[in-house]
Amino acid sequence: MKDFFYKFLSHDASPLAQFIKYAIVGGIATLVHISTFFLCGRYLFPCLSEDDIAVRTLGKFKLLSLTDDYLVRAKASRARNAALCNIIAFCTSNIICYALNRLFVFTPGRHSILMEFFLFFCVSAISMVLGTATQTALIAWCRMQTTLAFGANLIFSLAINFVARKFFVFNG
């Protein structure tokens, strides 16, 4: 059993193990991203509405409530503020994601560590810009709830990131 975990955690893991590790690291990074997004959306840049799924769900457990002042500020600039929250969440989660991917998932060494970090963030930035544009459009033009638009953003970004990181940033 010890050998199994050693092999699983090594960079020489099978492609299936590598994808499972990528999914686990991605899950951790996504939790960091989601937490950061909603903390920023609640406390820094108001972007939630009363009918938002997250507000209704967390409100039932007394974990999230919105004041009238908050709702007025959020309504005025919800789409822009959601984009700002996403940028902050992106930076936070990608630092964690890079470190975990380098340690446990992909084989580093195709590029110097600085170039690798730069390329990792460039790939993430491209997917984040495309995902955030989609999120912003869904909120502004389709009047979609912030939480649903944010979910579409995350799914869109995930697909782009795995392929680009595996084949362009790291040694597969």
PDB file of C-alpha atoms in Angstrom:
ATOM      1  CA  MET A   1       0.000   0.000   0.000  1.00  0.00           C
ATOM      2  CA  LYS A   2       2.872   2.351   0.805  1.00  0.00           C
ATOM      3  CA  ASP A   3       4.346   1.721  -2.656  1.00  0.00           C
ATOM      4  CA  PHE A   4       0.992   2.491  -4.260  1.00  0.00           C
ATOM      5  CA  PHE A   5       0.807   5.939  -2.622  1.00  0.00           C
ATOM      6  CA  TYR A   6       4.458   6.662  -3.388  1.00  0.00           C
ATOM      7  CA  LYS A   7       3.908   5.792  -7.049  1.00  0.00           C
ATOM      8  CA  PHE A   8       0.604   7.714  -7.129  1.00  0.00           C
ATOM      9  CA  LEU A   9       2.222  10.858  -5.712  1.00  0.00           C
ATOM     10  CA  SER A  10       5.313  10.628  -7.916  1.00  0.00           C
ATOM     11  CA  HIS A  11       5.682  12.389 -11.231  1.00  0.00           C
ATOM     12  CA  ASP A  12       5.956   8.957 -12.892  1.00  0.00           C
ATOM     13  CA  ALA A  13       2.314   8.123 -12.233  1.00  0.00           C
ATOM     14  CA  SER A  14       0.153   6.708 -15.011  1.00  0.00           C
ATOM     15  CA  PRO A  15      -1.938   9.097 -17.127  1.00  0.00           C
ATOM     16  CA  LEU A  16      -5.063   8.037 -15.209  1.00  0.00           C
ATOM     17  CA  ALA A  17      -3.383   8.726 -11.861  1.00  0.00           C
ATOM     18  CA  GLN A  18      -2.126  12.033 -13.238  1.00  0.00           C
ATOM     19  CA  PHE A  19      -5.643  13.046 -14.249  1.00  0.00           C
ATOM     20  CA  ILE A  20      -7.006  12.013 -10.828  1.00  0.00           C
ATOM     21  CA  LYS A  21      -4.304  14.086  -9.117  1.00  0.00           C
ATOM     22  CA  TYR A  22      -5.089  16.992 -11.467  1.00  0.00           C
ATOM     23  CA  ALA A  23      -8.750  16.722 -10.523  1.00  0.00           C
ATOM     24  CA  ILE A  24      -7.912  16.706  -6.794  1.00  0.00           C
ATOM     25  CA  VAL A  25      -5.581  19.707  -7.143  1.00  0.00           C
ATOM     26  CA  GLY A  26      -8.179  21.390  -9.324  1.00  0.00           C
ATOM     27  CA  GLY A  27     -10.813  20.719  -6.678  1.00  0.00           C
ATOM     28  CA  ILE A  28      -8.644  22.335  -4.018  1.00  0.00           C
ATOM     29  CA  ALA A  29      -7.905  25.315  -6.258  1.00  0.00           C
ATOM     30  CA  THR A  30     -11.593  25.599  -7.167  1.00  0.00           C
ATOM     31  CA  LEU A  31     -12.596  25.633  -3.496  1.00  0.00           C
ATOM     32  CA  VAL A  32     -10.059  28.392  -2.878  1.00  0.00           C
ATOM     33  CA  HIS A  33     -11.352  30.261  -5.937  1.00  0.00           C
ATOM     34  CA  ILE A  34     -15.010  29.923  -4.944  1.00  0.00           C
ATOM     35  CA  SER A  35     -14.354  30.893  -1.323  1.00  0.00           C
ATOM     36  CA  THR A  36     -12.293  33.905  -2.356  1.00  0.00           C
ATOM     37  CA  PHE A  37     -14.871  34.946  -4.964  1.00  0.00           C
ATOM     38  CA  PHE A  38     -17.780  34.895  -2.514  1.00  0.00           C
ATOM     39  CA  LEU A  39     -15.811  36.508   0.319  1.00  0.00           C
ATOM     40  CA  CYS A  40     -14.812  39.321  -2.043  1.00  0.00           C
ATOM     41  CA  GLY A  41     -18.360  39.503  -3.414  1.00  0.00           C
ATOM     42  CA  ARG A  42     -19.748  39.888   0.066  1.00  0.00           C
ATOM     43  CA  TYR A  43     -17.145  42.120   1.714  1.00  0.00           C
ATOM     44  CA  LEU A  44     -15.102  43.957  -0.951  1.00  0.00           C
ATOM     45  CA  PHE A  45     -17.026  44.314  -4.205  1.00  0.00           C
ATOM     46  CA  PRO A  46     -20.780  43.706  -3.795  1.00  0.00           C
ATOM     47  CA  CYS A  47     -22.054  41.456  -6.580  1.00  0.00           C
ATOM     48  CA  LEU A  48     -24.709  39.226  -5.047  1.00  0.00           C
ATOM     49  CA  SER A  49     -28.458  39.654  -5.254  1.00  0.00           C
ATOM     50  CA  GLU A  50     -31.247  38.496  -2.931  1.00  0.00           C
ATOM     51  CA  ASP A  51     -32.398  35.811  -5.344  1.00  0.00           C
ATOM     52  CA  ASP A  52     -28.901  34.401  -5.920  1.00  0.00           C
ATOM     53  CA  ILE A  53     -28.646  30.654  -5.262  1.00  0.00           C
ATOM     54  CA  ALA A  54     -25.673  31.064  -2.924  1.00  0.00           C
ATOM     55  CA  VAL A  55     -27.434  33.778  -0.932  1.00  0.00           C
ATOM     56  CA  ARG A  56     -30.626  31.727  -0.579  1.00  0.00           C
ATOM     57  CA  THR A  57     -28.756  28.526   0.327  1.00  0.00           C
ATOM     58  CA  LEU A  58     -26.298  30.063   2.780  1.00  0.00           C
ATOM     59  CA  GLY A  59     -29.005  32.342   4.187  1.00  0.00           C
ATOM     60  CA  LYS A  60     -31.014  29.305   5.295  1.00  0.00           C
ATOM     61  CA  PHE A  61     -28.090  28.327   7.513  1.00  0.00           C
ATOM     62  CA  LYS A  62     -27.590  31.914   8.722  1.00  0.00           C
ATOM     63  CA  LEU A  63     -24.178  31.959   7.016  1.00  0.00           C
ATOM     64  CA  LEU A  64     -24.873  34.847   4.668  1.00  0.00           C
ATOM     65  CA  SER A  65     -27.171  37.823   4.838  1.00  0.00           C
ATOM     66  CA  LEU A  66     -27.319  40.967   2.743  1.00  0.00           C
ATOM     67  CA  THR A  67     -28.220  44.404   4.072  1.00  0.00           C
ATOM     68  CA  ASP A  68     -30.304  46.924   2.146  1.00  0.00           C
ATOM     69  CA  ASP A  69     -27.210  49.106   1.721  1.00  0.00           C
ATOM     70  CA  TYR A  70     -25.308  46.146   0.286  1.00  0.00           C
ATOM     71  CA  LEU A  71     -28.094  45.370  -2.195  1.00  0.00           C
ATOM     72  CA  VAL A  72     -28.186  48.981  -3.454  1.00  0.00           C
ATOM     73  CA  ARG A  73     -24.410  48.977  -4.007  1.00  0.00           C
ATOM     74  CA  ALA A  74     -24.493  45.526  -5.632  1.00  0.00           C
ATOM     75  CA  LYS A  75     -27.290  46.407  -8.046  1.00  0.00           C
ATOM     76  CA  ALA A  76     -25.403  49.411  -9.378  1.00  0.00           C
ATOM     77  CA  SER A  77     -22.379  47.467 -10.584  1.00  0.00           C
ATOM     78  CA  ARG A  78     -22.968  43.726 -10.138  1.00  0.00           C
ATOM     79  CA  ALA A  79     -21.345  42.536 -13.394  1.00  0.00           C
ATOM     80  CA  ARG A  80     -18.222  44.701 -12.966  1.00  0.00           C
ATOM     81  CA  ASN A  81     -17.857  43.759  -9.306  1.00  0.00           C
ATOM     82  CA  ALA A  82     -18.235  40.052 -10.109  1.00  0.00           C
ATOM     83  CA  ALA A  83     -15.370  40.421 -12.605  1.00  0.00           C
ATOM     84  CA  LEU A  84     -13.195  42.125  -9.955  1.00  0.00           C
ATOM     85  CA  CYS A  85     -13.967  39.369  -7.459  1.00  0.00           C
ATOM     86  CA  ASN A  86     -13.063  36.796 -10.073  1.00  0.00           C
ATOM     87  CA  ILE A  87      -9.683  38.439 -10.749  1.00  0.00           C
ATOM     88  CA  ILE A  88      -8.771  38.373  -7.049  1.00  0.00           C
ATOM     89  CA  ALA A  89      -9.955  34.765  -6.729  1.00  0.00           C
ATOM     90  CA  PHE A  90      -8.013  33.855  -9.874  1.00  0.00           C
ATOM     91  CA  CYS A  91      -4.708  35.148  -8.505  1.00  0.00           C
ATOM     92  CA  THR A  92      -5.159  33.480  -5.133  1.00  0.00           C
ATOM     93  CA  SER A  93      -6.231  30.094  -6.453  1.00  0.00           C
ATOM     94  CA  ASN A  94      -3.633  29.979  -9.215  1.00  0.00           C
ATOM     95  CA  ILE A  95      -0.695  30.454  -6.879  1.00  0.00           C
ATOM     96  CA  ILE A  96      -1.932  27.471  -4.876  1.00  0.00           C
ATOM     97  CA  CYS A  97      -2.763  25.508  -8.024  1.00  0.00           C
ATOM     98  CA  TYR A  98       0.674  26.092  -9.550  1.00  0.00           C
ATOM     99  CA  ALA A  99       2.496  24.912  -6.449  1.00  0.00           C
ATOM    100  CA  LEU A 100       0.375  21.758  -6.092  1.00  0.00           C
ATOM    101  CA  ASN A 101       0.532  20.893  -9.808  1.00  0.00           C
ATOM    102  CA  ARG A 102       4.300  21.305  -9.806  1.00  0.00           C
ATOM    103  CA  LEU A 103       4.727  19.182  -6.682  1.00  0.00           C
ATOM    104  CA  PHE A 104       2.248  16.369  -7.345  1.00  0.00           C
ATOM    105  CA  VAL A 105       0.838  16.296 -10.876  1.00  0.00           C
ATOM    106  CA  PHE A 106       3.048  17.338 -13.758  1.00  0.00           C
ATOM    107  CA  THR A 107       6.747  16.815 -14.322  1.00  0.00           C
ATOM    108  CA  PRO A 108       8.471  20.182 -14.114  1.00  0.00           C
ATOM    109  CA  GLY A 109      11.547  20.988 -16.134  1.00  0.00           C
ATOM    110  CA  ARG A 110      10.441  21.851 -19.652  1.00  0.00           C
ATOM    111  CA  HIS A 111      11.180  25.502 -18.792  1.00  0.00           C
ATOM    112  CA  SER A 112      12.954  27.362 -15.990  1.00  0.00           C
ATOM    113  CA  ILE A 113      10.800  27.773 -12.889  1.00  0.00           C
ATOM    114  CA  LEU A 114      10.163  31.458 -13.637  1.00  0.00           C
ATOM    115  CA  MET A 115       9.161  30.737 -17.236  1.00  0.00           C
ATOM    116  CA  GLU A 116       7.051  27.805 -16.077  1.00  0.00           C
ATOM    117  CA  PHE A 117       5.255  30.022 -13.540  1.00  0.00           C
ATOM    118  CA  PHE A 118       4.781  32.723 -16.188  1.00  0.00           C
ATOM    119  CA  LEU A 119       3.373  30.257 -18.743  1.00  0.00           C
ATOM    120  CA  PHE A 120       1.147  28.646 -16.101  1.00  0.00           C
ATOM    121  CA  PHE A 121      -0.361  32.034 -15.313  1.00  0.00           C
ATOM    122  CA  CYS A 122      -0.625  32.971 -19.003  1.00  0.00           C
ATOM    123  CA  VAL A 123      -2.637  29.827 -19.731  1.00  0.00           C
ATOM    124  CA  SER A 124      -4.768  30.510 -16.682  1.00  0.00           C
ATOM    125  CA  ALA A 125      -5.148  34.166 -17.639  1.00  0.00           C
ATOM    126  CA  ILE A 126      -6.381  33.285 -21.124  1.00  0.00           C
ATOM    127  CA  SER A 127      -8.944  30.862 -19.739  1.00  0.00           C
ATOM    128  CA  MET A 128      -9.884  33.332 -16.990  1.00  0.00           C
ATOM    129  CA  VAL A 129     -10.411  36.182 -19.464  1.00  0.00           C
ATOM    130  CA  LEU A 130     -12.580  33.986 -21.684  1.00  0.00           C
ATOM    131  CA  GLY A 131     -14.467  32.591 -18.682  1.00  0.00           C
ATOM    132  CA  THR A 132     -14.938  36.007 -17.075  1.00  0.00           C
ATOM    133  CA  ALA A 133     -16.156  37.487 -20.356  1.00  0.00           C
ATOM    134  CA  THR A 134     -18.680  34.670 -20.562  1.00  0.00           C
ATOM    135  CA  GLN A 135     -19.683  35.214 -16.909  1.00  0.00           C
ATOM    136  CA  THR A 136     -20.041  38.975 -17.374  1.00  0.00           C
ATOM    137  CA  ALA A 137     -22.116  38.548 -20.526  1.00  0.00           C
ATOM    138  CA  LEU A 138     -24.385  36.018 -18.838  1.00  0.00           C
ATOM    139  CA  ILE A 139     -24.975  38.419 -15.939  1.00  0.00           C
ATOM    140  CA  ALA A 140     -25.282  41.644 -17.919  1.00  0.00           C
ATOM    141  CA  TRP A 141     -27.145  40.480 -21.016  1.00  0.00           C
ATOM    142  CA  CYS A 142     -28.928  37.306 -19.969  1.00  0.00           C
ATOM    143  CA  ARG A 143     -29.671  38.471 -16.413  1.00  0.00           C
ATOM    144  CA  MET A 144     -28.364  35.142 -15.116  1.00  0.00           C
ATOM    145  CA  GLN A 145     -27.762  34.756 -11.394  1.00  0.00           C
ATOM    146  CA  THR A 146     -24.181  35.467 -10.368  1.00  0.00           C
ATOM    147  CA  THR A 147     -23.659  31.957  -8.975  1.00  0.00           C
ATOM    148  CA  LEU A 148     -24.830  30.223 -12.175  1.00  0.00           C
ATOM    149  CA  ALA A 149     -22.731  32.504 -14.376  1.00  0.00           C
ATOM    150  CA  PHE A 150     -19.729  31.882 -12.113  1.00  0.00           C
ATOM    151  CA  GLY A 151     -20.272  28.112 -12.491  1.00  0.00           C
ATOM    152  CA  ALA A 152     -20.242  28.439 -16.293  1.00  0.00           C
ATOM    153  CA  ASN A 153     -16.994  30.379 -15.979  1.00  0.00           C
ATOM    154  CA  LEU A 154     -15.367  27.608 -13.908  1.00  0.00           C
ATOM    155  CA  ILE A 155     -16.356  24.796 -16.272  1.00  0.00           C
ATOM    156  CA  PHE A 156     -15.173  26.724 -19.315  1.00  0.00           C
ATOM    157  CA  SER A 157     -11.803  27.454 -17.706  1.00  0.00           C
ATOM    158  CA  LEU A 158     -11.204  23.879 -16.517  1.00  0.00           C
ATOM    159  CA  ALA A 159     -11.219  22.409 -20.007  1.00  0.00           C
ATOM    160  CA  ILE A 160      -8.746  24.938 -21.400  1.00  0.00           C
ATOM    161  CA  ASN A 161      -6.376  24.699 -18.432  1.00  0.00           C
ATOM    162  CA  PHE A 162      -5.774  20.939 -18.342  1.00  0.00           C
ATOM    163  CA  VAL A 163      -4.854  20.603 -21.998  1.00  0.00           C
ATOM    164  CA  ALA A 164      -2.621  23.681 -22.096  1.00  0.00           C
ATOM    165  CA  ARG A 165      -0.829  22.917 -18.825  1.00  0.00           C
ATOM    166  CA  LYS A 166      -0.173  19.293 -19.715  1.00  0.00           C
ATOM    167  CA  PHE A 167       1.170  19.912 -23.198  1.00  0.00           C
ATOM    168  CA  PHE A 168       2.628  23.428 -23.166  1.00  0.00           C
ATOM    169  CA  VAL A 169       3.711  24.284 -19.630  1.00  0.00           C
ATOM    170  CA  PHE A 170       4.946  21.047 -18.081  1.00  0.00           C
ATOM    171  CA  ASN A 171       6.551  17.874 -19.446  1.00  0.00           C
ATOM    172  CA  GLY A 172       3.231  16.078 -19.762  1.00  0.00           C
TER     173      GLY A 172
END
